[in-house]
Short mmCIF file of C-alpha atoms in Angstrom, two decimals:
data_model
loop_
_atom_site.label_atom_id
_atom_site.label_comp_id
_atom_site.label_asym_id
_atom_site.label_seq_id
_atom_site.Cartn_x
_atom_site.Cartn_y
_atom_site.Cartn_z
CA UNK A 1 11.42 -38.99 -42.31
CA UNK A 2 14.73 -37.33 -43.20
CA UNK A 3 13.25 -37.89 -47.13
CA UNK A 4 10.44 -35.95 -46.34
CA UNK A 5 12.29 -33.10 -44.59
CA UNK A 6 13.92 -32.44 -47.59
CA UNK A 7 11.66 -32.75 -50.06
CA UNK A 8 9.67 -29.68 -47.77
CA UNK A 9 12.81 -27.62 -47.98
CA UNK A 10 13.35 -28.07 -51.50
CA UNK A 11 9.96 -27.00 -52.60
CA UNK A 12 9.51 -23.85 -50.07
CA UNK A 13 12.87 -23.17 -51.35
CA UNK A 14 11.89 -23.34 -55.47
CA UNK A 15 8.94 -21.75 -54.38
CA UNK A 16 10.85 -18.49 -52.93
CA UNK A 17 13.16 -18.65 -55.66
CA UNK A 18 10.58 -18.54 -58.42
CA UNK A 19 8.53 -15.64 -56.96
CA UNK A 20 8.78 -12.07 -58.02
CA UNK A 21 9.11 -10.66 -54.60
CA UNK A 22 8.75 -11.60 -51.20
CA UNK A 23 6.73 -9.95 -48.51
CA UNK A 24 6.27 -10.19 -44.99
CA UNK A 25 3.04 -11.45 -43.43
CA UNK A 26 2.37 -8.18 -41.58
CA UNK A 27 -0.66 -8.86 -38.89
CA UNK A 28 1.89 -11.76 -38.08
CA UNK A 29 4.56 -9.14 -37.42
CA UNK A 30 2.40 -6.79 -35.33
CA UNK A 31 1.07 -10.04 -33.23
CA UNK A 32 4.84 -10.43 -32.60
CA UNK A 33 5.98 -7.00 -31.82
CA UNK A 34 2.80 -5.24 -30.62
CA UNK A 35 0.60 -7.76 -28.84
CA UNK A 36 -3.11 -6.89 -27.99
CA UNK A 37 -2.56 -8.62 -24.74
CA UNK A 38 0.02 -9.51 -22.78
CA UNK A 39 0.87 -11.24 -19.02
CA UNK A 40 3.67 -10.83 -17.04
CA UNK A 41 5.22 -10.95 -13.46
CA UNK A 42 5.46 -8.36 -11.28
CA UNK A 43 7.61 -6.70 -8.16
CA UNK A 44 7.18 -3.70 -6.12
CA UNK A 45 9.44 -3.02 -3.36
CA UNK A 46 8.72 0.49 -0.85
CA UNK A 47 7.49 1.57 2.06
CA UNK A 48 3.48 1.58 4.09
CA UNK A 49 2.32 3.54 7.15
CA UNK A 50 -1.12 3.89 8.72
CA UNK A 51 -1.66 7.84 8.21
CA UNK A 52 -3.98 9.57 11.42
CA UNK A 53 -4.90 12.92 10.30
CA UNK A 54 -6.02 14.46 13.06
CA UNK A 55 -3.15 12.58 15.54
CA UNK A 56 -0.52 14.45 17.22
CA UNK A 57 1.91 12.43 15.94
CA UNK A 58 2.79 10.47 12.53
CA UNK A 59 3.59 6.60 12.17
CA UNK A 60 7.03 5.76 10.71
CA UNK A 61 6.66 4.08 7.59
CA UNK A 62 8.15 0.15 7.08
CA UNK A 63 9.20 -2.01 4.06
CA UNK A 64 6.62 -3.49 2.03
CA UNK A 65 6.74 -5.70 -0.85
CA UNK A 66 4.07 -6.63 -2.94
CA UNK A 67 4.58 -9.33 -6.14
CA UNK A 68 2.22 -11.55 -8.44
CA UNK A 69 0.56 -11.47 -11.90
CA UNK A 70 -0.12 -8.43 -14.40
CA UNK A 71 -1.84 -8.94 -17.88
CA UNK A 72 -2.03 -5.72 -20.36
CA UNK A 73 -4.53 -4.89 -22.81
CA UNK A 74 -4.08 -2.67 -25.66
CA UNK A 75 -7.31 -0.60 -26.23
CA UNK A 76 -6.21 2.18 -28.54
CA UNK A 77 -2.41 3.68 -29.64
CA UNK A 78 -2.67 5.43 -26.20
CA UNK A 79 -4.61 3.45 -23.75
CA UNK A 80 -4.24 0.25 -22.36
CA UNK A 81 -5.75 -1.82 -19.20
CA UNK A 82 -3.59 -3.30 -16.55
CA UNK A 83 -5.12 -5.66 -14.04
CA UNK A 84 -3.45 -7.44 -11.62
CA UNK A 85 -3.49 -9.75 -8.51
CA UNK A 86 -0.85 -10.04 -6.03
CA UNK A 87 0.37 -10.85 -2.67
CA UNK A 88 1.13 -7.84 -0.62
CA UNK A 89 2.27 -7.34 3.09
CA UNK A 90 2.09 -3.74 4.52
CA UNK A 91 2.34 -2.38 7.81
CA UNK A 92 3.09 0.88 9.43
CA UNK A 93 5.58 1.59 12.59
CA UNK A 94 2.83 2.42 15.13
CA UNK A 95 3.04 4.25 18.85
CA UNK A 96 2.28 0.42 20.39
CA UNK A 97 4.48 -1.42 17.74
CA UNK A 98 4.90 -2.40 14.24
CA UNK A 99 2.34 -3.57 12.43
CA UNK A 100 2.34 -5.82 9.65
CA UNK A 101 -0.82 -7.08 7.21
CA UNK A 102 -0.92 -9.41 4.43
CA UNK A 103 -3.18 -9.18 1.85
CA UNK A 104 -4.27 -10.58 -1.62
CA UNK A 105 -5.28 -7.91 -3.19
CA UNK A 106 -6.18 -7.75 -6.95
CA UNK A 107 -6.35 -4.28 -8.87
CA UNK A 108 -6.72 -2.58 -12.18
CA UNK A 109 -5.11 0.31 -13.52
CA UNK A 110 -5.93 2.56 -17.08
CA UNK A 111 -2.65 3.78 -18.49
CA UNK A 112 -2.21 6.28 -20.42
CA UNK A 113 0.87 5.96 -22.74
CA UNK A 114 2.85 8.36 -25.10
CA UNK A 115 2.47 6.21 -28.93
CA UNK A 116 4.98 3.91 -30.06
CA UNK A 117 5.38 2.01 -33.21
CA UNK A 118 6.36 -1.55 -31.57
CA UNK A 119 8.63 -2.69 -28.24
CA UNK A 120 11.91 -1.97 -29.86
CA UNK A 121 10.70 2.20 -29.22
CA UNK A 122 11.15 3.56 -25.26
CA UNK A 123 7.55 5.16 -24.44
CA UNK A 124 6.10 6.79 -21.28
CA UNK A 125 2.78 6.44 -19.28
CA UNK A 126 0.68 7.39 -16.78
CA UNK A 127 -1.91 5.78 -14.80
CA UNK A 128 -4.81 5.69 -12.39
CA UNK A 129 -6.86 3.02 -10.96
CA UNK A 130 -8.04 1.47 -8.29
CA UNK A 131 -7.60 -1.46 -5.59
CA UNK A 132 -9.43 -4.26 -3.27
CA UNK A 133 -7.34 -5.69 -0.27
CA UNK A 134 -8.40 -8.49 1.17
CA UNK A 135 -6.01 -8.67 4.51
CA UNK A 136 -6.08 -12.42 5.54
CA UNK A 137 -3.63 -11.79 8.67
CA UNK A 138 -1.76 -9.52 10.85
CA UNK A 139 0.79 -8.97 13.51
CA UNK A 140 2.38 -6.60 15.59
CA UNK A 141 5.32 -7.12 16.82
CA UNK A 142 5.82 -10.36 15.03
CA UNK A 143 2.71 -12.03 17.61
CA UNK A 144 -0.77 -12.34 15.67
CA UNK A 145 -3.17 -10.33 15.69
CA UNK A 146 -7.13 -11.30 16.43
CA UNK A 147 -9.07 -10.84 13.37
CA UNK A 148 -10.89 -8.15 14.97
CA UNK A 149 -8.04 -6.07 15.37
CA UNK A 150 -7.65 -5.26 11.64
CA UNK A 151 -9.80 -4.51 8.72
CA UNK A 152 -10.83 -7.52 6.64
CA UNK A 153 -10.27 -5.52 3.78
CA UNK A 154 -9.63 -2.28 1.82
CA UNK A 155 -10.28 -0.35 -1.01
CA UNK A 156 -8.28 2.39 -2.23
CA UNK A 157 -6.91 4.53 -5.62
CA UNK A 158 -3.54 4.06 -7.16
CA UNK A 159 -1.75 6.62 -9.14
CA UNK A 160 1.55 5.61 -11.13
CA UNK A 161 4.09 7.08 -14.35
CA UNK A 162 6.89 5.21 -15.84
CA UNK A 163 8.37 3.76 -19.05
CA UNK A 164 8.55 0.50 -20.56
CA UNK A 165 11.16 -0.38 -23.01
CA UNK A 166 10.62 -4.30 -24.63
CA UNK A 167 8.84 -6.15 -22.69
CA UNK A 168 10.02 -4.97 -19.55
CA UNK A 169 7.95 -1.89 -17.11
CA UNK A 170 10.04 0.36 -14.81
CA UNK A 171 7.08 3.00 -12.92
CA UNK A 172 6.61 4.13 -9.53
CA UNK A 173 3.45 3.81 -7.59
CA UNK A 174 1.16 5.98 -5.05
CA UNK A 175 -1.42 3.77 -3.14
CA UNK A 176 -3.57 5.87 -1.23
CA UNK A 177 -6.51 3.46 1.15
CA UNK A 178 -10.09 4.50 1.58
CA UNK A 179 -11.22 2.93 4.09
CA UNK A 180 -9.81 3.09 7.55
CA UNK A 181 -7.47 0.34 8.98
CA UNK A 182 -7.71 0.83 12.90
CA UNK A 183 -10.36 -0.89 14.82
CA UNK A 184 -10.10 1.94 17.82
CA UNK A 185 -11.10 5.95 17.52
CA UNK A 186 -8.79 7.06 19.73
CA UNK A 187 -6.04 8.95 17.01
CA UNK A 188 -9.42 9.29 14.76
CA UNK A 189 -9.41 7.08 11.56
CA UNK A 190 -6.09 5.98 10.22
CA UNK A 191 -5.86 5.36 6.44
CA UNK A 192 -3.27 3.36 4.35
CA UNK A 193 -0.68 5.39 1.87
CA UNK A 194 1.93 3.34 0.21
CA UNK A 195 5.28 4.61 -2.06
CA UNK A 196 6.52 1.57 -4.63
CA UNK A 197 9.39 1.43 -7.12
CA UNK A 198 7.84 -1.19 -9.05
CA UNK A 199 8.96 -3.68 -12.40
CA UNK A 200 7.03 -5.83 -14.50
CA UNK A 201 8.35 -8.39 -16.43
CA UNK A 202 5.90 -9.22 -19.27
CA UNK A 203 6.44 -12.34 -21.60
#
């Protein structure tokens, strides 16, 4: 085995030796340093609250922290799809208590991004998009809540901006919900918004 180890080396070593010059296989280098796709994991830490519009008063927002799997696809120089599925627990800080969903909820975003050579060059991006919530539980207070009591799930828009430098995403994040989350008209119809600082970690 050793024998034939060497015998390798020594001819892909006469081999560079004897040639003119040597050059770089570049579609491998772009694979490497500017994949089409990529997946990664993902964090987003900020705050939720249920938002009444036409309510007297406004519901104190509470921690929420959403994490799971991201994938990127490079479409052009400049835009790139980035859909995701995560875990995500929400809630708001309500007039009869605090409230507090958990979701899956999966979502895809079109970024727009300033053009860069490879991941070795800082560049900057926007993006909009869009997201499905599926809420699979709820409390207030920390004692469940009955199904009915809650929206089985929600749709919404998402607006972010950031940067990415290697293979790593820093951006922050504006969820805004659609569809209303109270089961009772009484403060009108209530609507999610969320705030994230959020971080992808792509491999």
């Amino acid at each position: 085995g050793m024998a034939s180890v060497t015998e390798y080396m020594t001819a892909i070593v006469s081999d560079f030796a004897n040639r003119d010059e040597l050059k770089a296989n570049n579609h491998f280098l772009k694979r490497a340093t500017d994949p089409v796709i990529m997946v990664g994991l993902k964090l987003n830490i900020g705050m939720t609250n249920h938002y009444y519009k036409d309510a007297w008063f406004k519901n104190k927002a509470v921690l929420a922290i959403e994490t799971g799997l991201v994938s990127k696809v490079k479409l052009t120089k400049t835009f790139s799809l980035q859909p995701s599925i995560s875990y995500q627990t929400t809630g708001s800080n309500t007039e009869g208590g605090k409230i507090r969903m958990h979701s899956v909820t999966p979502a895809l975003d079109l970024l727009l991004t300033t053009p860069a050579k490879d991941f070795s060059t800082v560049f900057s991006f926007i993006g909009v998009g869009g997201f499905y919530s599926s809420n699979f539980a709820a409390t207030l207070d920390k004692k469940s809540l009955d199904s009915s009591l809650y929206p089985a799930d929600e749709k919404g828009v998402r607006l972010s901006f950031g940067v990415q430098y290697a293979k790593i995403q820093f951006s922050y994040l504006f969820e805004y919900g659609l569809d209303k989350v109270n089961s009772t008209d009484t403060y009108g119809n209530g609507y999610k918004r969320g705030y994230y600082f959020s971080m992808i970690k792509f491999f």
